[in-house]
């Protein structure tokens, strides 16, 4: 039986075909073609933006209950189909099946959360400084949003960008990441099945040219991008030229500080989860483990034992704990950084070799590297794989300085039993998110998400912070 999907764009409520020069292979078994894909371009983006612009007046002026009901139904459908969607996600991206199903449920809950937020687009009544004058503010939809999504969370991130945009009355043109269009396409089908009107959500599949066409389009009023710093900088420049609003999430080199007073078992669990699960392909992964002298050697030995025991294999195997990298390019990148760290004086405590598997896939052996210093490339550049390095420091103050010593500032963590150090770290670490005795990679969907420094630009994503980006405030004066 051929399980290969044949994907089309979604434009104005219809599937629009095109040439299919691309194919998506299963990272766990590269013999399997998961999907054949069209290669869209400026023409498809023009059609999608025109459809979104046409759909905007009716969608933005509809009762908020209409928008709420559509998103709630979509969330229900996503969660009802968690097994099939999770399996598709795992076949396409390489997450373990448990992770794929978990991410799918998260997407469903995001949709339902913003179904509620659609009913809470509130304003304020204020007294004017002038007698007899009334002032009111209201939140209004902005227009057409271009959403450029990454491959590492191929259903959750499309949901957390699209759901608030739609909830507050905007319309959408989305470009899914090149390696994972099938999962985003399945979400698009569910949105239409849930009752979204034609043109309110459009999906254009293709390479970087599609994203550039969205960024440059004069009728796209806002841009939300998740990806690399280099591409994000171009998105910001393109938005500035047109005075479009923009929101960027661009990765991290996240520190996890382990202090001498930490519970060792807890510290190992936190580091293992935050650094290695989801194949380390999370922008919030804790890739820098900053450990004080008194616990360093015990921590490294205990973590290395747990890392060496991780089971790497086919994403759909129930025994697998770490799936493959998403692509050959990502696998090569991971191993190149391991070589860079080794050549720079790092000590490979465990991992670093090739993975023996029953199927041809882009597997990477989870790797722990010790004896590194903060100036090494392994500690300055995002690897995006199951690779973590340790940095030995003498005390808390040095640990904090090292934690703050990169251009990134997305997530951060500390493991300690000291309330003093925990609270001080929360105040002084330069990161958008701080975890105390928790993995850096675990975030909730109903609170703001984002970083500082070069990790993020613009308003926060997710939760109650999303309204700041996806609406604009109007202030109205009237003389009674």
Short mmCIF file of C-alpha atoms in Angstrom, two decimals:
data_model
loop_
_atom_site.label_atom_id
_atom_site.label_comp_id
_atom_site.label_asym_id
_atom_site.label_seq_id
_atom_site.Cartn_x
_atom_site.Cartn_y
_atom_site.Cartn_z
CA UNK A 1 0.00 0.00 0.00
CA UNK A 2 1.32 3.44 -1.00
CA UNK A 3 0.98 5.89 1.91
CA UNK A 4 2.57 8.74 -0.06
CA UNK A 5 0.55 11.95 0.08
CA UNK A 6 0.22 14.25 -2.92
CA UNK A 7 -0.01 17.77 -1.61
CA UNK A 8 -1.50 20.92 -3.14
CA UNK A 9 -1.67 24.53 -2.03
CA UNK A 10 -4.82 25.74 -0.25
CA UNK A 11 -5.97 29.02 -1.78
CA UNK A 12 -9.40 30.62 -1.34
CA UNK A 13 -10.85 27.43 0.10
CA UNK A 14 -9.73 25.24 -2.81
CA UNK A 15 -6.81 22.93 -3.34
CA UNK A 16 -4.67 24.37 -6.13
CA UNK A 17 -2.33 22.02 -7.90
CA UNK A 18 1.09 22.64 -9.38
CA UNK A 19 4.25 20.90 -10.42
CA UNK A 20 5.48 18.39 -7.83
CA UNK A 21 9.27 18.45 -8.09
CA UNK A 22 9.79 17.91 -4.37
CA UNK A 23 9.40 14.94 -2.09
CA UNK A 24 9.51 14.50 1.66
CA UNK A 25 11.28 11.37 2.88
CA UNK A 26 10.79 9.71 6.24
CA UNK A 27 13.82 10.61 8.39
CA UNK A 28 13.53 7.21 10.09
CA UNK A 29 13.52 5.29 6.80
CA UNK A 30 14.69 7.26 3.80
CA UNK A 31 13.31 4.62 1.42
CA UNK A 32 9.81 5.88 2.28
CA UNK A 33 8.39 8.94 0.52
CA UNK A 34 5.93 10.59 2.89
CA UNK A 35 4.70 13.28 0.49
CA UNK A 36 5.19 14.77 -2.93
CA UNK A 37 5.04 18.53 -2.88
CA UNK A 38 4.41 21.42 -5.25
CA UNK A 39 6.93 24.21 -5.51
CA UNK A 40 4.97 27.43 -5.20
CA UNK A 41 6.18 30.91 -5.94
CA UNK A 42 5.13 34.52 -6.28
CA UNK A 43 2.09 33.70 -8.43
CA UNK A 44 0.59 31.43 -5.79
CA UNK A 45 1.39 33.95 -3.06
CA UNK A 46 -0.38 36.69 -5.06
CA UNK A 47 -3.50 34.53 -5.34
CA UNK A 48 -3.41 33.58 -1.65
CA UNK A 49 -2.95 37.19 -0.47
CA UNK A 50 -5.75 38.37 -2.75
CA UNK A 51 -8.05 35.71 -1.30
CA UNK A 52 -7.10 36.66 2.26
CA UNK A 53 -7.64 40.35 1.56
CA UNK A 54 -11.06 39.66 0.06
CA UNK A 55 -12.07 37.47 3.01
CA UNK A 56 -10.89 39.95 5.65
CA UNK A 57 -13.90 42.32 5.90
CA UNK A 58 -16.50 39.61 6.50
CA UNK A 59 -14.28 37.56 8.83
CA UNK A 60 -13.16 40.53 10.91
CA UNK A 61 -16.72 41.85 11.24
CA UNK A 62 -18.28 38.47 12.07
CA UNK A 63 -19.55 37.78 15.56
CA UNK A 64 -16.67 36.72 17.83
CA UNK A 65 -18.82 33.68 18.62
CA UNK A 66 -18.49 32.59 15.00
CA UNK A 67 -14.71 32.73 15.18
CA UNK A 68 -14.75 31.03 18.58
CA UNK A 69 -16.91 28.17 17.34
CA UNK A 70 -14.70 27.51 14.31
CA UNK A 71 -11.53 27.34 16.40
CA UNK A 72 -13.19 25.21 19.06
CA UNK A 73 -14.40 22.71 16.45
CA UNK A 74 -10.95 22.64 14.89
CA UNK A 75 -9.38 21.94 18.27
CA UNK A 76 -11.80 19.10 18.87
CA UNK A 77 -11.05 17.56 15.47
CA UNK A 78 -7.30 17.81 16.02
CA UNK A 79 -7.53 16.04 19.37
CA UNK A 80 -9.91 13.38 18.06
CA UNK A 81 -7.38 12.61 15.30
CA UNK A 82 -4.33 12.79 17.53
CA UNK A 83 -3.21 9.25 16.65
CA UNK A 84 -3.27 9.67 12.86
CA UNK A 85 -1.93 13.23 12.94
CA UNK A 86 0.78 12.27 15.43
CA UNK A 87 1.80 9.37 13.23
CA UNK A 88 2.02 11.63 10.16
CA UNK A 89 4.07 14.14 12.14
CA UNK A 90 6.47 11.43 13.30
CA UNK A 91 6.86 10.04 9.78
CA UNK A 92 7.54 13.49 8.39
CA UNK A 93 9.62 15.20 11.09
CA UNK A 94 11.19 12.28 13.00
CA UNK A 95 9.81 12.86 16.50
CA UNK A 96 8.96 9.71 18.43
CA UNK A 97 5.31 8.72 18.14
CA UNK A 98 4.65 9.72 21.74
CA UNK A 99 6.15 13.17 21.05
CA UNK A 100 4.19 13.48 17.80
CA UNK A 101 0.90 12.68 19.50
CA UNK A 102 1.76 14.99 22.40
CA UNK A 103 2.48 17.88 20.04
CA UNK A 104 -0.79 17.24 18.21
CA UNK A 105 -2.75 17.44 21.45
CA UNK A 106 -0.95 20.69 22.25
CA UNK A 107 -2.06 22.11 18.90
CA UNK A 108 -5.65 21.15 19.68
CA UNK A 109 -5.49 22.86 23.06
CA UNK A 110 -3.99 26.00 21.49
CA UNK A 111 -6.93 26.19 19.10
CA UNK A 112 -9.39 25.78 21.96
CA UNK A 113 -7.59 28.36 24.10
CA UNK A 114 -7.86 30.97 21.37
CA UNK A 115 -11.48 30.00 20.78
CA UNK A 116 -12.00 31.44 24.25
CA UNK A 117 -9.80 34.46 23.59
CA UNK A 118 -11.92 35.35 20.55
CA UNK A 119 -14.66 36.28 23.02
CA UNK A 120 -12.34 38.39 25.19
CA UNK A 121 -11.21 41.08 22.75
CA UNK A 122 -12.00 43.83 25.21
CA UNK A 123 -11.40 47.58 25.41
CA UNK A 124 -11.48 50.27 28.09
CA UNK A 125 -13.64 53.22 29.08
CA UNK A 126 -11.68 56.16 30.49
CA UNK A 127 -12.48 59.61 31.80
CA UNK A 128 -11.16 62.37 29.58
CA UNK A 129 -9.25 65.28 31.08
CA UNK A 130 -11.93 67.45 29.41
CA UNK A 131 -15.37 67.64 31.05
CA UNK A 132 -18.15 66.08 29.02
CA UNK A 133 -15.80 64.03 26.82
CA UNK A 134 -15.80 60.24 26.89
CA UNK A 135 -12.85 58.10 25.80
CA UNK A 136 -13.05 54.47 24.74
CA UNK A 137 -10.45 52.08 23.37
CA UNK A 138 -11.08 48.96 21.36
CA UNK A 139 -9.00 46.21 19.84
CA UNK A 140 -9.42 45.69 16.10
CA UNK A 141 -8.11 43.19 13.60
CA UNK A 142 -5.10 44.29 11.55
CA UNK A 143 -5.59 42.58 8.18
CA UNK A 144 -3.65 39.88 6.33
CA UNK A 145 -0.89 38.09 8.23
CA UNK A 146 1.93 36.16 6.61
CA UNK A 147 3.03 33.26 8.82
CA UNK A 148 6.34 31.51 8.14
CA UNK A 149 6.66 28.41 10.30
CA UNK A 150 9.57 26.06 11.17
CA UNK A 151 9.86 22.30 10.83
CA UNK A 152 10.61 21.33 14.43
CA UNK A 153 7.03 21.79 15.69
CA UNK A 154 5.11 21.28 12.45
CA UNK A 155 1.60 21.41 13.92
CA UNK A 156 1.99 23.26 17.24
CA UNK A 157 3.71 26.36 15.85
CA UNK A 158 1.35 26.72 12.85
CA UNK A 159 -1.48 26.47 15.39
CA UNK A 160 -0.04 29.02 17.80
CA UNK A 161 0.50 31.52 14.98
CA UNK A 162 -2.74 30.93 13.06
CA UNK A 163 -5.13 30.54 16.00
CA UNK A 164 -4.67 34.04 17.50
CA UNK A 165 -4.58 35.64 14.06
CA UNK A 166 -7.93 34.07 13.21
CA UNK A 167 -9.43 34.49 16.67
CA UNK A 168 -9.03 38.26 16.54
CA UNK A 169 -10.46 38.59 13.01
CA UNK A 170 -7.39 38.56 10.77
CA UNK A 171 -6.85 36.40 7.71
CA UNK A 172 -3.78 34.27 7.01
CA UNK A 173 -1.32 33.21 4.34
CA UNK A 174 0.99 30.52 5.72
CA UNK A 175 4.22 29.07 4.37
CA UNK A 176 5.06 25.80 6.15
CA UNK A 177 8.67 24.70 6.50
CA UNK A 178 10.14 22.80 3.57
CA UNK A 179 10.69 19.48 5.41
CA UNK A 180 7.20 19.33 7.01
CA UNK A 181 4.40 20.57 4.72
CA UNK A 182 2.17 17.51 5.11
CA UNK A 183 1.43 18.10 8.79
CA UNK A 184 0.62 21.78 8.19
CA UNK A 185 -1.54 20.78 5.23
CA UNK A 186 -3.50 18.39 7.45
CA UNK A 187 -4.12 21.25 9.89
CA UNK A 188 -5.34 23.43 7.01
CA UNK A 189 -7.86 20.75 6.01
CA UNK A 190 -9.18 20.60 9.57
CA UNK A 191 -9.62 24.38 9.74
CA UNK A 192 -11.71 24.26 6.57
CA UNK A 193 -13.71 21.29 7.84
CA UNK A 194 -14.40 23.20 11.05
CA UNK A 195 -16.17 25.91 9.05
CA UNK A 196 -13.53 28.53 8.31
CA UNK A 197 -14.72 30.57 5.31
CA UNK A 198 -12.85 30.44 2.02
CA UNK A 199 -9.86 32.76 1.94
CA UNK A 200 -9.53 33.23 5.69
CA UNK A 201 -6.67 30.70 5.81
CA UNK A 202 -4.39 29.98 2.85
CA UNK A 203 -1.39 27.66 2.59
CA UNK A 204 1.34 28.02 -0.02
CA UNK A 205 3.93 25.23 -0.16
CA UNK A 206 7.40 25.86 -1.53
CA UNK A 207 10.96 26.90 -0.89
CA UNK A 208 12.47 30.17 0.29
CA UNK A 209 11.03 32.12 -2.62
CA UNK A 210 7.55 31.67 -1.19
CA UNK A 211 8.60 33.20 2.11
CA UNK A 212 10.29 36.10 0.36
CA UNK A 213 7.20 36.76 -1.74
CA UNK A 214 5.10 36.89 1.44
CA UNK A 215 7.56 39.24 3.14
CA UNK A 216 7.62 41.59 0.15
CA UNK A 217 3.90 41.58 -0.65
CA UNK A 218 2.36 45.05 -0.24
CA UNK A 219 -0.99 43.63 0.95
CA UNK A 220 0.49 41.60 3.82
CA UNK A 221 -0.03 43.72 6.93
CA UNK A 222 1.94 41.64 9.44
CA UNK A 223 4.60 38.93 9.48
CA UNK A 224 5.31 36.26 12.07
CA UNK A 225 8.45 34.20 11.52
CA UNK A 226 10.18 31.41 13.40
CA UNK A 227 13.57 30.27 12.14
CA UNK A 228 17.21 31.28 11.96
CA UNK A 229 18.74 34.64 12.85
CA UNK A 230 20.07 35.20 9.34
CA UNK A 231 16.70 34.69 7.67
CA UNK A 232 14.89 36.53 10.45
CA UNK A 233 17.02 39.62 9.93
CA UNK A 234 15.92 39.69 6.29
CA UNK A 235 12.27 39.35 7.31
CA UNK A 236 12.64 42.29 9.69
CA UNK A 237 14.22 44.46 7.00
CA UNK A 238 11.50 43.56 4.52
CA UNK A 239 8.80 44.43 7.02
CA UNK A 240 10.47 47.73 7.93
CA UNK A 241 10.61 48.79 4.29
CA UNK A 242 6.83 48.40 4.04
CA UNK A 243 6.06 49.45 7.63
CA UNK A 244 4.40 46.09 8.25
CA UNK A 245 4.30 44.81 11.80
CA UNK A 246 6.69 41.94 12.47
CA UNK A 247 7.34 39.27 15.09
CA UNK A 248 10.45 37.07 15.04
CA UNK A 249 11.57 34.02 17.00
CA UNK A 250 15.15 33.09 16.10
CA UNK A 251 16.50 30.39 18.34
CA UNK A 252 18.63 30.10 21.40
CA UNK A 253 21.80 28.81 23.02
CA UNK A 254 20.10 28.15 26.29
CA UNK A 255 22.01 27.78 29.57
CA UNK A 256 21.17 25.36 32.36
CA UNK A 257 23.05 26.21 35.56
CA UNK A 258 23.70 23.37 38.04
CA UNK A 259 24.80 24.56 41.48
CA UNK A 260 26.64 22.55 44.15
CA UNK A 261 23.51 22.37 46.31
CA UNK A 262 21.36 20.89 43.56
CA UNK A 263 19.60 17.57 43.98
CA UNK A 264 21.80 15.45 41.69
CA UNK A 265 19.05 13.15 40.48
CA UNK A 266 16.82 16.13 39.68
CA UNK A 267 19.66 17.91 37.90
CA UNK A 268 20.34 14.90 35.68
CA UNK A 269 16.66 14.48 34.83
CA UNK A 270 16.27 18.17 33.98
CA UNK A 271 19.38 18.18 31.77
CA UNK A 272 18.50 14.92 30.02
CA UNK A 273 15.01 16.11 29.14
CA UNK A 274 15.96 19.64 28.16
CA UNK A 275 19.05 18.76 26.15
CA UNK A 276 18.26 15.54 24.32
CA UNK A 277 14.57 14.74 23.90
CA UNK A 278 12.89 15.68 20.62
CA UNK A 279 16.36 14.90 19.23
CA UNK A 280 17.52 18.25 20.67
CA UNK A 281 15.61 19.97 17.86
CA UNK A 282 13.98 22.58 20.09
CA UNK A 283 14.91 26.26 20.17
CA UNK A 284 14.49 26.06 23.96
CA UNK A 285 16.85 23.08 24.39
CA UNK A 286 19.48 23.45 27.11
CA UNK A 287 22.65 23.02 25.06
CA UNK A 288 25.02 24.73 27.55
CA UNK A 289 25.27 22.95 30.92
CA UNK A 290 27.04 25.30 33.32
CA UNK A 291 28.13 23.36 36.40
CA UNK A 292 29.88 24.50 39.58
CA UNK A 293 33.04 22.74 40.80
CA UNK A 294 31.62 20.86 43.75
CA UNK A 295 29.09 18.85 41.75
CA UNK A 296 30.63 18.95 38.28
CA UNK A 297 32.31 15.55 38.09
CA UNK A 298 29.43 13.67 39.73
CA UNK A 299 26.92 15.39 37.49
CA UNK A 300 28.86 14.68 34.28
CA UNK A 301 29.32 11.01 35.19
CA UNK A 302 25.66 10.53 36.11
CA UNK A 303 24.35 12.35 33.04
CA UNK A 304 26.72 10.50 30.71
CA UNK A 305 25.38 7.18 32.01
CA UNK A 306 21.80 8.26 31.25
CA UNK A 307 22.70 9.67 27.83
CA UNK A 308 24.53 6.50 26.81
CA UNK A 309 21.44 4.46 27.68
CA UNK A 310 19.08 6.46 25.43
CA UNK A 311 17.53 4.30 22.72
CA UNK A 312 17.89 5.85 19.26
CA UNK A 313 15.75 4.44 16.50
CA UNK A 314 12.76 4.57 14.19
CA UNK A 315 10.30 7.21 15.34
CA UNK A 316 7.36 4.79 15.23
CA UNK A 317 9.04 2.08 17.30
CA UNK A 318 7.58 1.94 20.83
CA UNK A 319 11.08 1.42 22.28
CA UNK A 320 12.58 4.55 20.72
CA UNK A 321 13.42 7.48 22.97
CA UNK A 322 15.35 9.61 20.44
CA UNK A 323 14.24 9.77 16.83
CA UNK A 324 16.35 10.85 13.84
CA UNK A 325 17.31 14.34 12.76
CA UNK A 326 14.83 15.88 10.35
CA UNK A 327 17.13 15.78 7.31
CA UNK A 328 20.50 14.79 5.94
CA UNK A 329 21.59 18.41 6.23
CA UNK A 330 20.66 18.59 9.90
CA UNK A 331 22.41 15.29 10.62
CA UNK A 332 25.57 16.58 8.90
CA UNK A 333 25.33 19.82 10.87
CA UNK A 334 25.10 17.97 14.19
CA UNK A 335 28.14 15.83 13.50
CA UNK A 336 30.11 18.80 12.22
CA UNK A 337 29.61 20.60 15.54
CA UNK A 338 30.71 17.50 17.43
CA UNK A 339 33.92 17.54 15.36
CA UNK A 340 34.34 21.28 15.96
CA UNK A 341 34.04 20.76 19.71
CA UNK A 342 36.48 17.84 19.70
CA UNK A 343 39.01 19.74 17.58
CA UNK A 344 38.71 22.72 19.93
CA UNK A 345 39.67 20.65 22.98
CA UNK A 346 36.30 19.33 24.13
CA UNK A 347 36.18 15.82 25.56
CA UNK A 348 33.51 13.47 24.19
CA UNK A 349 32.22 11.81 27.35
CA UNK A 350 29.65 9.71 25.51
CA UNK A 351 28.31 9.57 21.97
CA UNK A 352 29.83 11.20 18.94
CA UNK A 353 29.69 8.07 16.81
CA UNK A 354 27.40 6.68 14.14
CA UNK A 355 24.15 4.91 14.98
CA UNK A 356 23.54 1.35 13.83
CA UNK A 357 19.91 1.00 12.75
CA UNK A 358 17.62 -1.43 10.97
CA UNK A 359 16.50 1.21 8.49
CA UNK A 360 18.45 3.92 6.63
CA UNK A 361 17.80 7.17 8.44
CA UNK A 362 19.33 10.44 9.60
CA UNK A 363 20.20 9.24 13.09
CA UNK A 364 22.52 11.10 15.45
CA UNK A 365 24.06 9.54 18.53
CA UNK A 366 23.24 11.64 21.62
CA UNK A 367 26.49 13.30 22.64
CA UNK A 368 27.77 14.86 25.84
CA UNK A 369 30.91 16.99 25.58
CA UNK A 370 32.90 18.08 28.65
CA UNK A 371 35.94 20.31 29.27
CA UNK A 372 34.66 23.16 27.11
CA UNK A 373 35.00 26.86 27.75
CA UNK A 374 32.50 29.65 27.00
CA UNK A 375 34.44 31.00 24.03
CA UNK A 376 34.28 27.78 22.00
CA UNK A 377 31.96 27.65 18.99
CA UNK A 378 30.05 24.74 20.52
CA UNK A 379 28.98 27.18 23.26
CA UNK A 380 28.22 30.15 21.01
CA UNK A 381 26.32 28.72 18.04
CA UNK A 382 23.03 26.84 17.91
CA UNK A 383 23.52 23.17 17.01
CA UNK A 384 19.88 22.05 17.02
CA UNK A 385 20.63 18.42 17.71
CA UNK A 386 21.04 15.95 20.60
CA UNK A 387 24.34 17.53 21.64
CA UNK A 388 25.14 19.26 24.94
CA UNK A 389 28.38 20.68 26.32
CA UNK A 390 29.41 21.27 29.91
CA UNK A 391 31.25 24.32 31.25
CA UNK A 392 32.91 24.13 34.67
CA UNK A 393 32.63 27.28 36.83
CA UNK A 394 33.76 28.08 40.35
CA UNK A 395 30.58 29.61 41.78
CA UNK A 396 27.14 31.09 41.16
CA UNK A 397 28.36 34.50 40.03
CA UNK A 398 30.61 33.00 37.37
CA UNK A 399 27.76 30.71 36.30
CA UNK A 400 25.44 33.69 35.85
CA UNK A 401 28.06 35.58 33.85
CA UNK A 402 28.58 32.60 31.54
CA UNK A 403 24.82 32.11 31.18
CA UNK A 404 24.48 35.71 30.00
CA UNK A 405 27.54 35.56 27.78
CA UNK A 406 25.95 34.87 24.38
CA UNK A 407 23.94 36.92 21.89
CA UNK A 408 20.95 34.62 22.46
CA UNK A 409 18.43 34.98 25.27
CA UNK A 410 15.45 32.69 24.74
CA UNK A 411 15.18 30.23 27.64
CA UNK A 412 17.34 29.59 30.70
CA UNK A 413 17.33 27.37 33.76
CA UNK A 414 18.87 26.75 37.13
CA UNK A 415 18.87 23.69 39.36
CA UNK A 416 19.38 24.56 43.01
CA UNK A 417 17.84 24.16 46.45
CA UNK A 418 18.79 27.76 47.31
CA UNK A 419 15.81 30.13 47.24
CA UNK A 420 18.25 33.03 47.26
CA UNK A 421 20.04 31.89 44.11
CA UNK A 422 16.83 30.84 42.38
CA UNK A 423 15.23 34.24 42.87
CA UNK A 424 18.41 36.12 41.99
CA UNK A 425 18.75 34.07 38.78
CA UNK A 426 15.17 34.85 37.80
CA UNK A 427 15.89 38.56 38.14
CA UNK A 428 19.34 38.78 36.59
CA UNK A 429 19.49 36.21 33.80
CA UNK A 430 19.06 37.83 30.39
CA UNK A 431 16.45 35.55 28.87
CA UNK A 432 12.79 35.78 28.04
CA UNK A 433 11.95 32.62 29.99
CA UNK A 434 13.43 31.22 33.20
CA UNK A 435 12.99 27.71 34.63
CA UNK A 436 13.82 26.76 38.23
CA UNK A 437 14.43 23.03 38.74
CA UNK A 438 12.66 22.37 35.41
CA UNK A 439 13.87 21.63 31.85
CA UNK A 440 14.40 24.73 29.75
CA UNK A 441 12.32 23.21 26.95
CA UNK A 442 8.98 22.84 28.71
CA UNK A 443 6.58 25.75 28.09
CA UNK A 444 2.80 26.12 28.47
CA UNK A 445 0.51 27.25 25.67
CA UNK A 446 -1.54 29.80 27.64
CA UNK A 447 1.30 32.14 28.65
CA UNK A 448 3.57 34.42 26.56
CA UNK A 449 6.53 32.86 24.72
CA UNK A 450 9.64 34.71 23.57
CA UNK A 451 13.18 35.74 24.31
CA UNK A 452 15.53 38.68 24.63
CA UNK A 453 18.62 39.89 22.77
CA UNK A 454 18.87 38.28 19.31
CA UNK A 455 16.54 35.40 20.09
CA UNK A 456 13.35 37.40 19.56
CA UNK A 457 12.09 40.62 18.07
CA UNK A 458 8.67 42.19 18.44
CA UNK A 459 5.71 41.29 20.65
CA UNK A 460 5.42 37.94 22.41
CA UNK A 461 3.77 34.86 20.94
CA UNK A 462 1.16 32.62 22.58
CA UNK A 463 -1.15 33.10 25.51
CA UNK A 464 -2.48 36.46 26.57
CA UNK A 465 0.52 38.17 24.94
CA UNK A 466 -0.67 37.32 21.42
CA UNK A 467 -3.33 40.02 21.33
CA UNK A 468 -0.65 42.73 21.30
CA UNK A 469 0.60 41.55 17.92
CA UNK A 470 -2.57 40.41 16.20
CA UNK A 471 -4.72 43.46 17.04
CA UNK A 472 -4.36 47.23 16.88
CA UNK A 473 -5.82 49.68 19.38
CA UNK A 474 -8.26 52.36 18.33
CA UNK A 475 -8.98 55.27 20.68
CA UNK A 476 -12.37 56.95 20.22
CA UNK A 477 -13.45 60.32 21.72
CA UNK A 478 -17.03 61.54 21.96
CA UNK A 479 -18.72 64.56 23.44
CA UNK A 480 -21.69 63.48 25.51
#
